[in-house]
Short mmCIF file of N, CA and C in Angstrom, two decimals:
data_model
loop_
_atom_site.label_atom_id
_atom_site.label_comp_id
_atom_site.label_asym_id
_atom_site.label_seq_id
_atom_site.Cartn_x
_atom_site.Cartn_y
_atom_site.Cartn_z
N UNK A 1 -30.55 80.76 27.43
CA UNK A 1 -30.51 80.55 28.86
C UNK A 1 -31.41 81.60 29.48
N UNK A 2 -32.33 81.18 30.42
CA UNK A 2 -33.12 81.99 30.95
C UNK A 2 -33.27 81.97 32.61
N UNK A 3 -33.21 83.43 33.49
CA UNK A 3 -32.99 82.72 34.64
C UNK A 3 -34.21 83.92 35.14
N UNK A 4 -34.83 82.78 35.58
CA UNK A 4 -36.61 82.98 36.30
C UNK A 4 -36.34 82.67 37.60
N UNK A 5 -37.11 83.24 38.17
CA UNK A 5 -37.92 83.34 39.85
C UNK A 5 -39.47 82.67 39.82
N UNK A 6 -39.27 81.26 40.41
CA UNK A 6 -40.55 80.37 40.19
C UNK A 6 -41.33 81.29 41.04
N UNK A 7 -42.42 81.28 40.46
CA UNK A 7 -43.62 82.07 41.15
C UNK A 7 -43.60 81.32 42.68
N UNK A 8 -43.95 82.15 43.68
CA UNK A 8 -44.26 81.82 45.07
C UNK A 8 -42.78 81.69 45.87
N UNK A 9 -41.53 81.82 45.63
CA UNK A 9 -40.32 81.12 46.61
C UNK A 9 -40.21 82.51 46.36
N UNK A 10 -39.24 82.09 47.91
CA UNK A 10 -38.46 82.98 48.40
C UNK A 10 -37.07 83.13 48.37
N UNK A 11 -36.21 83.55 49.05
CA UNK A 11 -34.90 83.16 49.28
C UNK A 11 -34.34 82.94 51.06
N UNK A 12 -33.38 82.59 51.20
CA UNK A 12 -33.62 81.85 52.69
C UNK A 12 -34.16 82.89 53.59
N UNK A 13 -34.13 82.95 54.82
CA UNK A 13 -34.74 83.73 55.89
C UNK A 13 -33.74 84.18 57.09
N UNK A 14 -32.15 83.84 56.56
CA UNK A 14 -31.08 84.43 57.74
C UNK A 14 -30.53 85.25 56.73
N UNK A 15 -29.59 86.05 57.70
CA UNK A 15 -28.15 86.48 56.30
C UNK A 15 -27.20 84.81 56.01
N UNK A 16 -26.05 85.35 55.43
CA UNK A 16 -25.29 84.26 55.37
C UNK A 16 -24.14 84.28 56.70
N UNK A 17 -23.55 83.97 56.88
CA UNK A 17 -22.32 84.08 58.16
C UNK A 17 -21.64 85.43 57.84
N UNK A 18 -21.17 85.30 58.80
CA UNK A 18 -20.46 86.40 58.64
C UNK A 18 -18.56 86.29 58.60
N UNK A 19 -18.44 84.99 57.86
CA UNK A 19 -16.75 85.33 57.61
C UNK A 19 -16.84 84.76 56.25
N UNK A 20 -15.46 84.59 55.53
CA UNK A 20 -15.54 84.60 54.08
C UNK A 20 -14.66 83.01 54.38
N UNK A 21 -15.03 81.78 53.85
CA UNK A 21 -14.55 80.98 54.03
C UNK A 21 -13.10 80.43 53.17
N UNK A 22 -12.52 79.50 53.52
CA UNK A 22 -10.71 79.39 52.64
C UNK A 22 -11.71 78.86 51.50
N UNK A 23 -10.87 79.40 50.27
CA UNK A 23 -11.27 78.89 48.77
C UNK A 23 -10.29 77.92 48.59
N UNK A 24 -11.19 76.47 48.00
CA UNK A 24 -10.97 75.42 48.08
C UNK A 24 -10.29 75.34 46.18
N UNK A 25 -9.55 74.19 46.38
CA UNK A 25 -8.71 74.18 45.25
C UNK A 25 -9.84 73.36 44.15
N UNK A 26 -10.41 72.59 44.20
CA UNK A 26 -11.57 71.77 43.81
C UNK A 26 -13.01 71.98 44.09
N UNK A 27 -13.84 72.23 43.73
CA UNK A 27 -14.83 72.00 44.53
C UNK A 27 -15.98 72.09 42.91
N UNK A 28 -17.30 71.48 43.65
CA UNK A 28 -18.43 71.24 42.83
C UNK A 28 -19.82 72.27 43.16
N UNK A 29 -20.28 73.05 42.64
CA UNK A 29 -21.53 73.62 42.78
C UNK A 29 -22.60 72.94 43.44
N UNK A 30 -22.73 72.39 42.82
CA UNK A 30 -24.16 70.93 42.48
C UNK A 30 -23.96 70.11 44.02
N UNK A 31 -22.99 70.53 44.80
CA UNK A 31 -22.45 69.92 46.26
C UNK A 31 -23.34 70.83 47.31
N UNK A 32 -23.29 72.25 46.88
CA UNK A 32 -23.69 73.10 47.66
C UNK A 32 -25.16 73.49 47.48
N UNK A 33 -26.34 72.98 46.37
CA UNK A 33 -27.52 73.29 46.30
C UNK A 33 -28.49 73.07 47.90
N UNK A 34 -28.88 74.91 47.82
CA UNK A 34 -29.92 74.60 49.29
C UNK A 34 -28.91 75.01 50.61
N UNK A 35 -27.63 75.70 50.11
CA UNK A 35 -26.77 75.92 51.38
C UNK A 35 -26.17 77.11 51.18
N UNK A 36 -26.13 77.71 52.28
CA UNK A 36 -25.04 78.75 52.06
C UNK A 36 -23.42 78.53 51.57
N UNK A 37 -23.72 79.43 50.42
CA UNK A 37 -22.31 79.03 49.22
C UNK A 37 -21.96 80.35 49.27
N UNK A 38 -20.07 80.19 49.15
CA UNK A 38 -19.66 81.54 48.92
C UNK A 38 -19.32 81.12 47.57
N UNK A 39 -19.19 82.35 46.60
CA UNK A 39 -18.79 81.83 45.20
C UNK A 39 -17.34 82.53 44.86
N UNK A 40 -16.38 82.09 43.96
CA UNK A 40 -15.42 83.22 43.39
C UNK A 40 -15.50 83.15 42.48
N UNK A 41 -15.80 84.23 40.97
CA UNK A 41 -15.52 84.22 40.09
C UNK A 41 -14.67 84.31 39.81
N UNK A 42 -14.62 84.12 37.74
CA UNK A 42 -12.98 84.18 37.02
C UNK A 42 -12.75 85.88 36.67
N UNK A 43 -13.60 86.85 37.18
CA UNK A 43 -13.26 88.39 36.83
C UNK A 43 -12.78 88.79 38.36
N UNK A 44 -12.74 87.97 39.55
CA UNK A 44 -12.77 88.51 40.72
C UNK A 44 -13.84 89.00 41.82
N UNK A 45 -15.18 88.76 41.26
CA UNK A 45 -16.22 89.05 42.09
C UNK A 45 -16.37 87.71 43.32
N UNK A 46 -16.37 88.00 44.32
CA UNK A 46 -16.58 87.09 45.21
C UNK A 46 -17.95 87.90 46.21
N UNK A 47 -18.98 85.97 46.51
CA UNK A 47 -20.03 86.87 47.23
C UNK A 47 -20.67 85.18 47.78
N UNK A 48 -21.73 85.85 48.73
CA UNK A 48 -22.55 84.37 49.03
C UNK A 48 -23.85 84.75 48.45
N UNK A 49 -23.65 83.38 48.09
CA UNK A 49 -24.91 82.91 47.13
C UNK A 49 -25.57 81.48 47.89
N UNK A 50 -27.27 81.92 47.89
CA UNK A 50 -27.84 80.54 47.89
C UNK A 50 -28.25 79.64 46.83
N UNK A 51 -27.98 78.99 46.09
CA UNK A 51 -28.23 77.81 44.76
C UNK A 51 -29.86 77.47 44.81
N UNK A 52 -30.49 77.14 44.40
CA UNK A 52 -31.74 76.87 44.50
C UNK A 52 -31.74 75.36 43.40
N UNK A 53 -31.44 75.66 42.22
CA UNK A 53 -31.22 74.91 40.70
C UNK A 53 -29.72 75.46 40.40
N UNK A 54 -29.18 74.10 39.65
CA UNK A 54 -28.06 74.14 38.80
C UNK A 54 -28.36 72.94 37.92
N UNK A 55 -28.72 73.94 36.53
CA UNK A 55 -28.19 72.96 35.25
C UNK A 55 -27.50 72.98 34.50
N UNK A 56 -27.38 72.49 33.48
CA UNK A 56 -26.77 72.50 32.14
C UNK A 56 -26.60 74.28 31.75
N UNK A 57 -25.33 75.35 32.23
CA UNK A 57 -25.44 76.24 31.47
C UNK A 57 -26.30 76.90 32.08
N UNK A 58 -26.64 76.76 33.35
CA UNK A 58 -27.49 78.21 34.13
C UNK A 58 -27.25 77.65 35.68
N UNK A 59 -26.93 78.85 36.66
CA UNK A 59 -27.21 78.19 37.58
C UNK A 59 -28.06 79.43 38.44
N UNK A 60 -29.23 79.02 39.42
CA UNK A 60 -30.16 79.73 39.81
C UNK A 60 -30.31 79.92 41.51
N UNK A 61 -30.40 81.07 41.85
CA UNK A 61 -30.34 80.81 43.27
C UNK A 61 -30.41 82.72 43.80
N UNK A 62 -30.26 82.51 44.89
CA UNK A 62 -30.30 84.06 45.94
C UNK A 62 -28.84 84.58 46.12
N UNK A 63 -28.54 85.84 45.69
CA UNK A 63 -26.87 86.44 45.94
C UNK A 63 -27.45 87.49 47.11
N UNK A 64 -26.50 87.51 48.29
CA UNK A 64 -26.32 88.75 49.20
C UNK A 64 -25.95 89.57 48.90
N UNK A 65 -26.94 90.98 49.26
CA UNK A 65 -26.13 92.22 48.76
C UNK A 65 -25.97 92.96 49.67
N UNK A 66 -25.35 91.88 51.09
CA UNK A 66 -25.18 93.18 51.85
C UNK A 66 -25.97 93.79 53.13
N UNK A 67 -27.52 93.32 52.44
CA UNK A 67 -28.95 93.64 53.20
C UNK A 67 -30.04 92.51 53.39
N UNK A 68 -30.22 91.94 51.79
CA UNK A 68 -31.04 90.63 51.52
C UNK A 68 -31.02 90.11 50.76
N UNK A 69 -31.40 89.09 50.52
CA UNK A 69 -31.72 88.21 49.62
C UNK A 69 -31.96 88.86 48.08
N UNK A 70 -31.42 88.64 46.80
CA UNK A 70 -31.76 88.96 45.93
C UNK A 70 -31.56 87.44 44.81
N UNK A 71 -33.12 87.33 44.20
CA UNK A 71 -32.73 86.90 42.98
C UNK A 71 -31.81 86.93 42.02
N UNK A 72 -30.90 85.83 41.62
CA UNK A 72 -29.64 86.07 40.52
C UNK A 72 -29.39 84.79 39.69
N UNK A 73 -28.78 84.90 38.66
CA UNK A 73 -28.70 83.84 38.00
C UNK A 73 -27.13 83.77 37.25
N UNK A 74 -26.35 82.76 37.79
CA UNK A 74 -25.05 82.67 36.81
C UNK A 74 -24.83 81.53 36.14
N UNK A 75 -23.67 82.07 34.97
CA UNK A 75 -23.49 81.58 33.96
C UNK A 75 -22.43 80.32 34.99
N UNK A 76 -22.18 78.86 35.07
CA UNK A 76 -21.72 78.37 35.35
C UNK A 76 -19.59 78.18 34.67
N UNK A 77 -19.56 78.97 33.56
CA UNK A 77 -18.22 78.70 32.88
C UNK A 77 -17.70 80.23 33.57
N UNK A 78 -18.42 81.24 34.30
CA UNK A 78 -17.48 82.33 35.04
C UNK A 78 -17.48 81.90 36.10
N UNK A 79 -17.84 80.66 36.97
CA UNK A 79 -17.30 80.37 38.16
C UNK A 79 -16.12 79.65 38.78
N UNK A 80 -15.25 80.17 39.13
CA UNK A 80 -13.63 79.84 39.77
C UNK A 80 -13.88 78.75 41.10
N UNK A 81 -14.20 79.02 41.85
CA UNK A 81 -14.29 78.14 43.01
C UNK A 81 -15.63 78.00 43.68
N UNK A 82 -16.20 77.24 44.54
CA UNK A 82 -17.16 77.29 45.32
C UNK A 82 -16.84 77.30 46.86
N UNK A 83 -17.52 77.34 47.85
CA UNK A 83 -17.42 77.18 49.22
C UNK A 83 -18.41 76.62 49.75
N UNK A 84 -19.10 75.49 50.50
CA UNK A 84 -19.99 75.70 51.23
C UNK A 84 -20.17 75.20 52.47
N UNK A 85 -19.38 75.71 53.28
CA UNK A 85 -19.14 75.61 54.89
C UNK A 85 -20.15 75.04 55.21
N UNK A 86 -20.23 74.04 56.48
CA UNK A 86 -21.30 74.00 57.21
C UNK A 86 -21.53 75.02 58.09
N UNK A 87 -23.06 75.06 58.74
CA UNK A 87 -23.32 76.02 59.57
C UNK A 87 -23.21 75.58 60.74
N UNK A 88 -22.49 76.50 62.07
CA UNK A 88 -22.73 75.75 63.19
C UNK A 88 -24.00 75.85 63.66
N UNK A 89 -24.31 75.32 64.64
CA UNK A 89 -25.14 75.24 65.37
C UNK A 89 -25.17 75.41 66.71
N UNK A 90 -26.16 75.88 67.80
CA UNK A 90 -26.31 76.27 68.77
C UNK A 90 -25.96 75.40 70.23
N UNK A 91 -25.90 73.75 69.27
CA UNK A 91 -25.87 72.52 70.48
C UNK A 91 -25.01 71.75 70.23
#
């Protein structure tokens, strides 16, 4: 498993929100590609992540640290729940 940063992308251009959304009893990754996702892992790390790619055994995308955007890549069998709220909007 290999987790690359395609030459030329970025990661999005806001932070993520600013509240931690209810963790859902069900939910699918592959639902949230291209959106602001909060993630929970099975060790307890919880964080927002943007998805970019999810395949087979890798999944690829931008984690917040807080400040910006950082490249990251997880293993899909340590992930516990997903989130991915919609965003409001201004109108």
């Amino acid at each position: 498993m290999g987790f690359f940063q395609p030459e030329g992308t970025m990661g999005p251009q806001f932070p993520p929100p600013p509240y931690i959304p209810p963790k859902p009893s069900v939910s699918y990754i592959v639902d949230c590609v291209y959106q602001n996702t909060y993630v929970w892992l099975i060790n307890g790390d919880q964080f927002w992540f943007y998805p970019t790619r999810v395949e087979y055994g890798e999944i690829a995308g931008y984690r917040w640290n807080g400040a910006f955007w950082q490249f990251h890549g997880i293993d899909p069998r340590f992930v516990d729940a997903v989130a991915c709220p919609p965003t409001p909007t201004l109108y």
